[in-house]
Amino acid sequence: DMTVEVWVDGKKAKDAKKFRESLQKGSKVITIGGLHGKVLEVNDTTILLEVDSNVKLRFEKSAVAMDSSQQLNEATAKA
């Protein structure tokens, strides 16, 4: 049903926005490109991630897909 599909998509978008707004220093995240990192700094539209020792990259908040612990929980649920 098309109505259910639109509602689910809207809920996913709302949840993703809420997650991105709740990002804080120390969170471990995964970008939409699959890069894993630890949040060092959070600004209005960007975050600074440490992806390896002394390797820091700045990303748009919209590039963050999920918390890495969330991915682990989903993988465990599928196993």
Short mmCIF file of C-alpha atoms in Angstrom, two decimals:
data_model
loop_
_atom_site.label_atom_id
_atom_site.label_comp_id
_atom_site.label_asym_id
_atom_site.label_seq_id
_atom_site.Cartn_x
_atom_site.Cartn_y
_atom_site.Cartn_z
CA ASP A 1 0.00 0.00 0.00
CA MET A 2 1.39 3.37 -1.03
CA THR A 3 0.18 5.14 2.13
CA VAL A 4 2.12 2.77 4.39
CA GLU A 5 5.25 3.17 2.25
CA VAL A 6 5.16 6.97 2.50
CA TRP A 7 4.59 6.81 6.25
CA VAL A 8 7.53 4.42 6.75
CA ASP A 9 9.84 6.61 4.61
CA GLY A 10 8.77 9.69 6.56
CA LYS A 11 9.42 7.94 9.88
CA LYS A 12 12.88 6.81 8.74
CA ALA A 13 13.77 10.36 7.66
CA LYS A 14 12.50 11.77 10.97
CA ASP A 15 14.49 9.16 12.95
CA ALA A 16 17.65 9.88 10.93
CA LYS A 17 17.31 13.63 11.52
CA LYS A 18 16.76 13.06 15.25
CA PHE A 19 19.85 10.82 15.38
CA ARG A 20 22.04 13.39 13.58
CA GLU A 21 20.87 16.14 15.92
CA SER A 22 21.79 13.99 18.94
CA LEU A 23 25.39 13.34 17.82
CA GLN A 24 27.93 14.13 20.49
CA LYS A 25 31.65 13.93 21.10
CA GLY A 26 32.79 10.34 21.64
CA SER A 27 30.01 8.72 19.58
CA LYS A 28 31.17 6.00 17.18
CA VAL A 29 29.47 6.36 13.82
CA ILE A 30 29.42 5.05 10.26
CA THR A 31 29.10 7.38 7.26
CA ILE A 32 26.90 6.64 4.27
CA GLY A 33 30.14 5.76 2.44
CA GLY A 34 30.96 3.07 5.02
CA LEU A 35 33.71 4.95 6.88
CA HIS A 36 33.87 4.20 10.62
CA GLY A 37 34.97 6.91 13.02
CA LYS A 38 34.73 8.52 16.43
CA VAL A 39 33.15 11.98 16.74
CA LEU A 40 35.66 14.56 17.98
CA GLU A 41 33.66 17.74 17.34
CA VAL A 42 30.08 18.64 16.42
CA ASN A 43 29.10 21.90 14.68
CA ASP A 44 25.79 23.10 13.25
CA THR A 45 26.13 21.30 9.92
CA THR A 46 29.39 19.31 10.19
CA ILE A 47 31.18 16.81 12.40
CA LEU A 48 34.87 16.05 12.80
CA LEU A 49 35.65 12.32 12.86
CA GLU A 50 38.81 10.54 13.89
CA VAL A 51 39.12 7.56 11.55
CA ASP A 52 42.59 6.39 12.63
CA SER A 53 45.36 7.59 14.93
CA ASN A 54 45.91 11.27 14.08
CA VAL A 55 43.66 11.03 10.99
CA LYS A 56 40.74 13.47 11.22
CA LEU A 57 38.13 14.14 8.55
CA ARG A 58 35.27 16.65 8.49
CA PHE A 59 31.88 15.49 7.17
CA GLU A 60 28.47 16.99 6.70
CA LYS A 61 26.12 15.66 9.38
CA SER A 62 23.91 14.35 6.57
CA ALA A 63 26.74 11.95 5.63
CA VAL A 64 26.37 10.05 8.91
CA ALA A 65 24.28 6.93 8.42
CA MET A 66 24.11 5.43 11.91
CA ASP A 67 25.70 4.79 15.24
CA SER A 68 28.14 1.87 14.87
CA SER A 69 26.59 0.10 17.88
CA GLN A 70 23.23 0.23 16.07
CA GLN A 71 24.75 -1.61 13.10
CA LEU A 72 26.19 -4.26 15.44
CA ASN A 73 22.77 -4.73 17.07
CA GLU A 74 21.11 -5.15 13.66
CA ALA A 75 23.76 -7.66 12.54
CA THR A 76 23.29 -9.66 15.75
CA ALA A 77 19.51 -9.68 15.28
CA LYS A 78 19.91 -11.12 11.75
CA ALA A 79 22.29 -13.90 12.88
#
